Tab-separated table of C-alpha atoms in Angstrom:
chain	number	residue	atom	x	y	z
A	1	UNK	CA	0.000	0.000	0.000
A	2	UNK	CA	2.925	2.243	0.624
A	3	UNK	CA	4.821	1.795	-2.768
A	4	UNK	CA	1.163	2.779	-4.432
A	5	UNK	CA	1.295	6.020	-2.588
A	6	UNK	CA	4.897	6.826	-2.892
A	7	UNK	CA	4.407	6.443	-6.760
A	8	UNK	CA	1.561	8.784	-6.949
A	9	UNK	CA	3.603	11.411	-5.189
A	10	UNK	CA	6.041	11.410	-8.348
A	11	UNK	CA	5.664	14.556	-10.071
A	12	UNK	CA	4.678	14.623	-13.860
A	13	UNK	CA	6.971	16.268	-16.013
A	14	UNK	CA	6.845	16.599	-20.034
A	15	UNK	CA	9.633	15.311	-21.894
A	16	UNK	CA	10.830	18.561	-23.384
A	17	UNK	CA	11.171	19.773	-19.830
A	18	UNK	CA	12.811	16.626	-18.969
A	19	UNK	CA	15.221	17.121	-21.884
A	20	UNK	CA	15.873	20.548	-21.044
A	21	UNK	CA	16.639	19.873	-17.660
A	22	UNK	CA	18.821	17.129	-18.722
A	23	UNK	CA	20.782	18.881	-21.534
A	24	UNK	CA	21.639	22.325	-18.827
A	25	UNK	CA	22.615	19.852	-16.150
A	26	UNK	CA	25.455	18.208	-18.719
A	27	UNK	CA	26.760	20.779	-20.340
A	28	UNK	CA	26.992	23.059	-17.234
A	29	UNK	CA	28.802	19.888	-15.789
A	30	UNK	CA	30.810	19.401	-19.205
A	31	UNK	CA	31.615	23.654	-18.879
A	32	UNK	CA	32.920	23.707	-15.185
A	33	UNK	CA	33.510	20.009	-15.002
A	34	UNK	CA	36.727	20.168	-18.439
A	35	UNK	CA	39.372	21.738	-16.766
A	36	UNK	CA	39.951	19.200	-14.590
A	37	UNK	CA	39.944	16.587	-16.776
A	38	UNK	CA	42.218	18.675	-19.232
A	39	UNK	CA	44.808	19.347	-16.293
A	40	UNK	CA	44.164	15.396	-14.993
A	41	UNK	CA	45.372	14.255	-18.703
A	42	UNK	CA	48.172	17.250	-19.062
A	43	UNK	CA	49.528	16.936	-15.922
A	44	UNK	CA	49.357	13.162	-15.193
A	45	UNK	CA	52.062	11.379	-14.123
A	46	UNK	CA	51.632	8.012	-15.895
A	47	UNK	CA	51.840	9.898	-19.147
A	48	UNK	CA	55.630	10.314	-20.658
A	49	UNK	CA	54.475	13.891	-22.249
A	50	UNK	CA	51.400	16.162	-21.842
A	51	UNK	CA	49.085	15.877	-24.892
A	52	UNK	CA	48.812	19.729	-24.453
A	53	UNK	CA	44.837	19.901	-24.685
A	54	UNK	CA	43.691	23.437	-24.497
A	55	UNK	CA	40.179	24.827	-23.564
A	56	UNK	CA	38.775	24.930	-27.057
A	57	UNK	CA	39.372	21.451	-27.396
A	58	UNK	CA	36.020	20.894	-25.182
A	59	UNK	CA	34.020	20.775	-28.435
A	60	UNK	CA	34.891	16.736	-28.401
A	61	UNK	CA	34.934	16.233	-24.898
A	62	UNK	CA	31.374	17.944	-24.890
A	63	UNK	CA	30.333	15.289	-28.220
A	64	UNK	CA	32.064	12.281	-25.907
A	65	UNK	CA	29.849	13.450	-22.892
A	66	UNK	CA	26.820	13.652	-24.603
A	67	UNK	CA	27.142	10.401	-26.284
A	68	UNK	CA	27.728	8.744	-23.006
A	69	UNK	CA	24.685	10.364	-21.132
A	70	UNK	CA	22.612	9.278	-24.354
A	71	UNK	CA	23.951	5.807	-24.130
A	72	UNK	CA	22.330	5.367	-20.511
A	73	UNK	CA	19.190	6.065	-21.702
A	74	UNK	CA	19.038	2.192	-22.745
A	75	UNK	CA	19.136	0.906	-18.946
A	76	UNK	CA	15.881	3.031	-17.611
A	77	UNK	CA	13.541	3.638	-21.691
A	78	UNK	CA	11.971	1.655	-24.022
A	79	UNK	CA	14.085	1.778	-27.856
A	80	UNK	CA	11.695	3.728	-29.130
A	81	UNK	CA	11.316	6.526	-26.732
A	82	UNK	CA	15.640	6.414	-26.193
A	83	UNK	CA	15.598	7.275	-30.058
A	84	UNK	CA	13.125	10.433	-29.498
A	85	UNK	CA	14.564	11.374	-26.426
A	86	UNK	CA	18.501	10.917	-28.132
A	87	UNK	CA	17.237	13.332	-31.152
A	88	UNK	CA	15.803	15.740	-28.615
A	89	UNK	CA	19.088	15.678	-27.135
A	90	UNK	CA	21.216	16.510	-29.592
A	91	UNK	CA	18.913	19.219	-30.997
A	92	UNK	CA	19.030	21.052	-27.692
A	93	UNK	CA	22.836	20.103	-27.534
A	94	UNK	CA	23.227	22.304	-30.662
A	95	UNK	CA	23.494	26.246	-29.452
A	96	UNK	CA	26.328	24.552	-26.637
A	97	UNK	CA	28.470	24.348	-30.134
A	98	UNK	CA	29.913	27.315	-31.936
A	99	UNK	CA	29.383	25.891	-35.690
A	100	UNK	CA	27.128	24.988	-37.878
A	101	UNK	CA	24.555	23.316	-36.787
A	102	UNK	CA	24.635	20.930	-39.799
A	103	UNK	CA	28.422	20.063	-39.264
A	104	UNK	CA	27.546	19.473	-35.593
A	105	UNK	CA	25.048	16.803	-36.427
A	106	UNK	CA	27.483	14.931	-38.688
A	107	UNK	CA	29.862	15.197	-36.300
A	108	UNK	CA	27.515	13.549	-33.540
A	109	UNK	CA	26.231	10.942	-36.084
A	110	UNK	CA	29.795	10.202	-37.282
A	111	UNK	CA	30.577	9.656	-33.405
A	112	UNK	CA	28.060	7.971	-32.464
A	113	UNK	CA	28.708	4.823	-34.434
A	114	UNK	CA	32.732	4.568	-32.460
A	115	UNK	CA	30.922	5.137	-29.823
A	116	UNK	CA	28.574	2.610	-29.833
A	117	UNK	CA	32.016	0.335	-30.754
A	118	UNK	CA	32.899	1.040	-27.839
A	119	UNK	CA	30.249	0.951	-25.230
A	120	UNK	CA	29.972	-2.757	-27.060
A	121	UNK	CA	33.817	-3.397	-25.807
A	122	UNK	CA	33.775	-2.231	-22.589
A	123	UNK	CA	31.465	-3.000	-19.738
A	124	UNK	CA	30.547	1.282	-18.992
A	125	UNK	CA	29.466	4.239	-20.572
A	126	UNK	CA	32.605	6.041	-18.702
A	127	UNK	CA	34.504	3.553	-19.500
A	128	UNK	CA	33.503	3.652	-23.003
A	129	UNK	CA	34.112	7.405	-22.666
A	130	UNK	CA	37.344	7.602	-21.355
A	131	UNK	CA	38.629	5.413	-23.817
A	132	UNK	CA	36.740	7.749	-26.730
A	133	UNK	CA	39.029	10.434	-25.096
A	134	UNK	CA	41.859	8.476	-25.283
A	135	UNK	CA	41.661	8.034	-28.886
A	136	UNK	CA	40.057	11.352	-29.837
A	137	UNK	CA	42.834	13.432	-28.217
A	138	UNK	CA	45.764	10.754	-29.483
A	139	UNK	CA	47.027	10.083	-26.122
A	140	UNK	CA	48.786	7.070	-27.221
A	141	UNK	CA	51.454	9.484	-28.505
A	142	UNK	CA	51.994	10.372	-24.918
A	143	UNK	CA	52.217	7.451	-23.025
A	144	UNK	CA	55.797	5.673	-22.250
A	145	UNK	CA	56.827	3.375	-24.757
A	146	UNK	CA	55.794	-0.193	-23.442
A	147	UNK	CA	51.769	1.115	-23.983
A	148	UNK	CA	52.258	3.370	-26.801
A	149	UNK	CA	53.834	0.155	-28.756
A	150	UNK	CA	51.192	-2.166	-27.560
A	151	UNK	CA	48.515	0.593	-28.491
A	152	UNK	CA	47.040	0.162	-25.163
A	153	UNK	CA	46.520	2.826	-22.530
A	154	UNK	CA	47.660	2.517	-19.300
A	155	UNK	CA	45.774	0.641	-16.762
A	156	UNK	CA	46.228	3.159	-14.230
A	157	UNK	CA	45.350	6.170	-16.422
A	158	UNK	CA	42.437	4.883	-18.048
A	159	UNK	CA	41.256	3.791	-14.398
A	160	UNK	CA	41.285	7.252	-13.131
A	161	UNK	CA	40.604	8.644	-16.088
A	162	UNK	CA	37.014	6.470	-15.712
A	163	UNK	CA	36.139	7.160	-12.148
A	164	UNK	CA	36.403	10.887	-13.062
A	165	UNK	CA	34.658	10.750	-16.108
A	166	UNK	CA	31.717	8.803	-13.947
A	167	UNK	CA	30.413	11.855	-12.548
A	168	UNK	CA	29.712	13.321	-15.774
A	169	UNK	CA	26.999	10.952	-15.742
A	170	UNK	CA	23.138	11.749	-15.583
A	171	UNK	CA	21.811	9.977	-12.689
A	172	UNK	CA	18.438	8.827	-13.891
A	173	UNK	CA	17.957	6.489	-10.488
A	174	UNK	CA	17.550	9.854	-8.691
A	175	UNK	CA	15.686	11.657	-11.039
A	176	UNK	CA	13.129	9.044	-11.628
A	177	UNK	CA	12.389	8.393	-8.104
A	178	UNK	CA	11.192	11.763	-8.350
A	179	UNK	CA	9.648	12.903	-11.208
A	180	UNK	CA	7.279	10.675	-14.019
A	181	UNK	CA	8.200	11.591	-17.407
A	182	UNK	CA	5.545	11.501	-20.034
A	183	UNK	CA	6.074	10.387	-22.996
Protein backbone atom coordinates (compact mmCIF):
# COMPACT_ATOMS: atom_id res chain seq x y z
CA UNK A 1 0.00 0.00 0.00
CA UNK A 2 2.92 2.24 0.62
CA UNK A 3 4.82 1.79 -2.77
CA UNK A 4 1.16 2.78 -4.43
CA UNK A 5 1.29 6.02 -2.59
CA UNK A 6 4.90 6.83 -2.89
CA UNK A 7 4.41 6.44 -6.76
CA UNK A 8 1.56 8.78 -6.95
CA UNK A 9 3.60 11.41 -5.19
CA UNK A 10 6.04 11.41 -8.35
CA UNK A 11 5.66 14.56 -10.07
CA UNK A 12 4.68 14.62 -13.86
CA UNK A 13 6.97 16.27 -16.01
CA UNK A 14 6.84 16.60 -20.03
CA UNK A 15 9.63 15.31 -21.89
CA UNK A 16 10.83 18.56 -23.38
CA UNK A 17 11.17 19.77 -19.83
CA UNK A 18 12.81 16.63 -18.97
CA UNK A 19 15.22 17.12 -21.88
CA UNK A 20 15.87 20.55 -21.04
CA UNK A 21 16.64 19.87 -17.66
CA UNK A 22 18.82 17.13 -18.72
CA UNK A 23 20.78 18.88 -21.53
CA UNK A 24 21.64 22.32 -18.83
CA UNK A 25 22.61 19.85 -16.15
CA UNK A 26 25.46 18.21 -18.72
CA UNK A 27 26.76 20.78 -20.34
CA UNK A 28 26.99 23.06 -17.23
CA UNK A 29 28.80 19.89 -15.79
CA UNK A 30 30.81 19.40 -19.20
CA UNK A 31 31.61 23.65 -18.88
CA UNK A 32 32.92 23.71 -15.19
CA UNK A 33 33.51 20.01 -15.00
CA UNK A 34 36.73 20.17 -18.44
CA UNK A 35 39.37 21.74 -16.77
CA UNK A 36 39.95 19.20 -14.59
CA UNK A 37 39.94 16.59 -16.78
CA UNK A 38 42.22 18.67 -19.23
CA UNK A 39 44.81 19.35 -16.29
CA UNK A 40 44.16 15.40 -14.99
CA UNK A 41 45.37 14.26 -18.70
CA UNK A 42 48.17 17.25 -19.06
CA UNK A 43 49.53 16.94 -15.92
CA UNK A 44 49.36 13.16 -15.19
CA UNK A 45 52.06 11.38 -14.12
CA UNK A 46 51.63 8.01 -15.89
CA UNK A 47 51.84 9.90 -19.15
CA UNK A 48 55.63 10.31 -20.66
CA UNK A 49 54.47 13.89 -22.25
CA UNK A 50 51.40 16.16 -21.84
CA UNK A 51 49.08 15.88 -24.89
CA UNK A 52 48.81 19.73 -24.45
CA UNK A 53 44.84 19.90 -24.68
CA UNK A 54 43.69 23.44 -24.50
CA UNK A 55 40.18 24.83 -23.56
CA UNK A 56 38.78 24.93 -27.06
CA UNK A 57 39.37 21.45 -27.40
CA UNK A 58 36.02 20.89 -25.18
CA UNK A 59 34.02 20.77 -28.44
CA UNK A 60 34.89 16.74 -28.40
CA UNK A 61 34.93 16.23 -24.90
CA UNK A 62 31.37 17.94 -24.89
CA UNK A 63 30.33 15.29 -28.22
CA UNK A 64 32.06 12.28 -25.91
CA UNK A 65 29.85 13.45 -22.89
CA UNK A 66 26.82 13.65 -24.60
CA UNK A 67 27.14 10.40 -26.28
CA UNK A 68 27.73 8.74 -23.01
CA UNK A 69 24.68 10.36 -21.13
CA UNK A 70 22.61 9.28 -24.35
CA UNK A 71 23.95 5.81 -24.13
CA UNK A 72 22.33 5.37 -20.51
CA UNK A 73 19.19 6.07 -21.70
CA UNK A 74 19.04 2.19 -22.75
CA UNK A 75 19.14 0.91 -18.95
CA UNK A 76 15.88 3.03 -17.61
CA UNK A 77 13.54 3.64 -21.69
CA UNK A 78 11.97 1.66 -24.02
CA UNK A 79 14.09 1.78 -27.86
CA UNK A 80 11.70 3.73 -29.13
CA UNK A 81 11.32 6.53 -26.73
CA UNK A 82 15.64 6.41 -26.19
CA UNK A 83 15.60 7.28 -30.06
CA UNK A 84 13.13 10.43 -29.50
CA UNK A 85 14.56 11.37 -26.43
CA UNK A 86 18.50 10.92 -28.13
CA UNK A 87 17.24 13.33 -31.15
CA UNK A 88 15.80 15.74 -28.61
CA UNK A 89 19.09 15.68 -27.14
CA UNK A 90 21.22 16.51 -29.59
CA UNK A 91 18.91 19.22 -31.00
CA UNK A 92 19.03 21.05 -27.69
CA UNK A 93 22.84 20.10 -27.53
CA UNK A 94 23.23 22.30 -30.66
CA UNK A 95 23.49 26.25 -29.45
CA UNK A 96 26.33 24.55 -26.64
CA UNK A 97 28.47 24.35 -30.13
CA UNK A 98 29.91 27.32 -31.94
CA UNK A 99 29.38 25.89 -35.69
CA UNK A 100 27.13 24.99 -37.88
CA UNK A 101 24.56 23.32 -36.79
CA UNK A 102 24.63 20.93 -39.80
CA UNK A 103 28.42 20.06 -39.26
CA UNK A 104 27.55 19.47 -35.59
CA UNK A 105 25.05 16.80 -36.43
CA UNK A 106 27.48 14.93 -38.69
CA UNK A 107 29.86 15.20 -36.30
CA UNK A 108 27.51 13.55 -33.54
CA UNK A 109 26.23 10.94 -36.08
CA UNK A 110 29.79 10.20 -37.28
CA UNK A 111 30.58 9.66 -33.40
CA UNK A 112 28.06 7.97 -32.46
CA UNK A 113 28.71 4.82 -34.43
CA UNK A 114 32.73 4.57 -32.46
CA UNK A 115 30.92 5.14 -29.82
CA UNK A 116 28.57 2.61 -29.83
CA UNK A 117 32.02 0.33 -30.75
CA UNK A 118 32.90 1.04 -27.84
CA UNK A 119 30.25 0.95 -25.23
CA UNK A 120 29.97 -2.76 -27.06
CA UNK A 121 33.82 -3.40 -25.81
CA UNK A 122 33.77 -2.23 -22.59
CA UNK A 123 31.46 -3.00 -19.74
CA UNK A 124 30.55 1.28 -18.99
CA UNK A 125 29.47 4.24 -20.57
CA UNK A 126 32.61 6.04 -18.70
CA UNK A 127 34.50 3.55 -19.50
CA UNK A 128 33.50 3.65 -23.00
CA UNK A 129 34.11 7.40 -22.67
CA UNK A 130 37.34 7.60 -21.35
CA UNK A 131 38.63 5.41 -23.82
CA UNK A 132 36.74 7.75 -26.73
CA UNK A 133 39.03 10.43 -25.10
CA UNK A 134 41.86 8.48 -25.28
CA UNK A 135 41.66 8.03 -28.89
CA UNK A 136 40.06 11.35 -29.84
CA UNK A 137 42.83 13.43 -28.22
CA UNK A 138 45.76 10.75 -29.48
CA UNK A 139 47.03 10.08 -26.12
CA UNK A 140 48.79 7.07 -27.22
CA UNK A 141 51.45 9.48 -28.51
CA UNK A 142 51.99 10.37 -24.92
CA UNK A 143 52.22 7.45 -23.03
CA UNK A 144 55.80 5.67 -22.25
CA UNK A 145 56.83 3.37 -24.76
CA UNK A 146 55.79 -0.19 -23.44
CA UNK A 147 51.77 1.12 -23.98
CA UNK A 148 52.26 3.37 -26.80
CA UNK A 149 53.83 0.15 -28.76
CA UNK A 150 51.19 -2.17 -27.56
CA UNK A 151 48.52 0.59 -28.49
CA UNK A 152 47.04 0.16 -25.16
CA UNK A 153 46.52 2.83 -22.53
CA UNK A 154 47.66 2.52 -19.30
CA UNK A 155 45.77 0.64 -16.76
CA UNK A 156 46.23 3.16 -14.23
CA UNK A 157 45.35 6.17 -16.42
CA UNK A 158 42.44 4.88 -18.05
CA UNK A 159 41.26 3.79 -14.40
CA UNK A 160 41.29 7.25 -13.13
CA UNK A 161 40.60 8.64 -16.09
CA UNK A 162 37.01 6.47 -15.71
CA UNK A 163 36.14 7.16 -12.15
CA UNK A 164 36.40 10.89 -13.06
CA UNK A 165 34.66 10.75 -16.11
CA UNK A 166 31.72 8.80 -13.95
CA UNK A 167 30.41 11.85 -12.55
CA UNK A 168 29.71 13.32 -15.77
CA UNK A 169 27.00 10.95 -15.74
CA UNK A 170 23.14 11.75 -15.58
CA UNK A 171 21.81 9.98 -12.69
CA UNK A 172 18.44 8.83 -13.89
CA UNK A 173 17.96 6.49 -10.49
CA UNK A 174 17.55 9.85 -8.69
CA UNK A 175 15.69 11.66 -11.04
CA UNK A 176 13.13 9.04 -11.63
CA UNK A 177 12.39 8.39 -8.10
CA UNK A 178 11.19 11.76 -8.35
CA UNK A 179 9.65 12.90 -11.21
CA UNK A 180 7.28 10.67 -14.02
CA UNK A 181 8.20 11.59 -17.41
CA UNK A 182 5.55 11.50 -20.03
CA UNK A 183 6.07 10.39 -23.00
Amino acid sequence: MLSFFKLSRKKKEKLEITISKYVKSINDVIDSGFIEIKEFINENNNLDMSPGIKDDDIRWFRIIIILGNVSELKNYFEESQVSKMKDMIIEDSLSYFNRNSSITIDHFIDYDSFFNQLISIHDSSAKAMAYAIFEKYEINKCQVDLFRRKNEPNPVFIHELKNLLSHFLWNWSDYLKKFKVSI
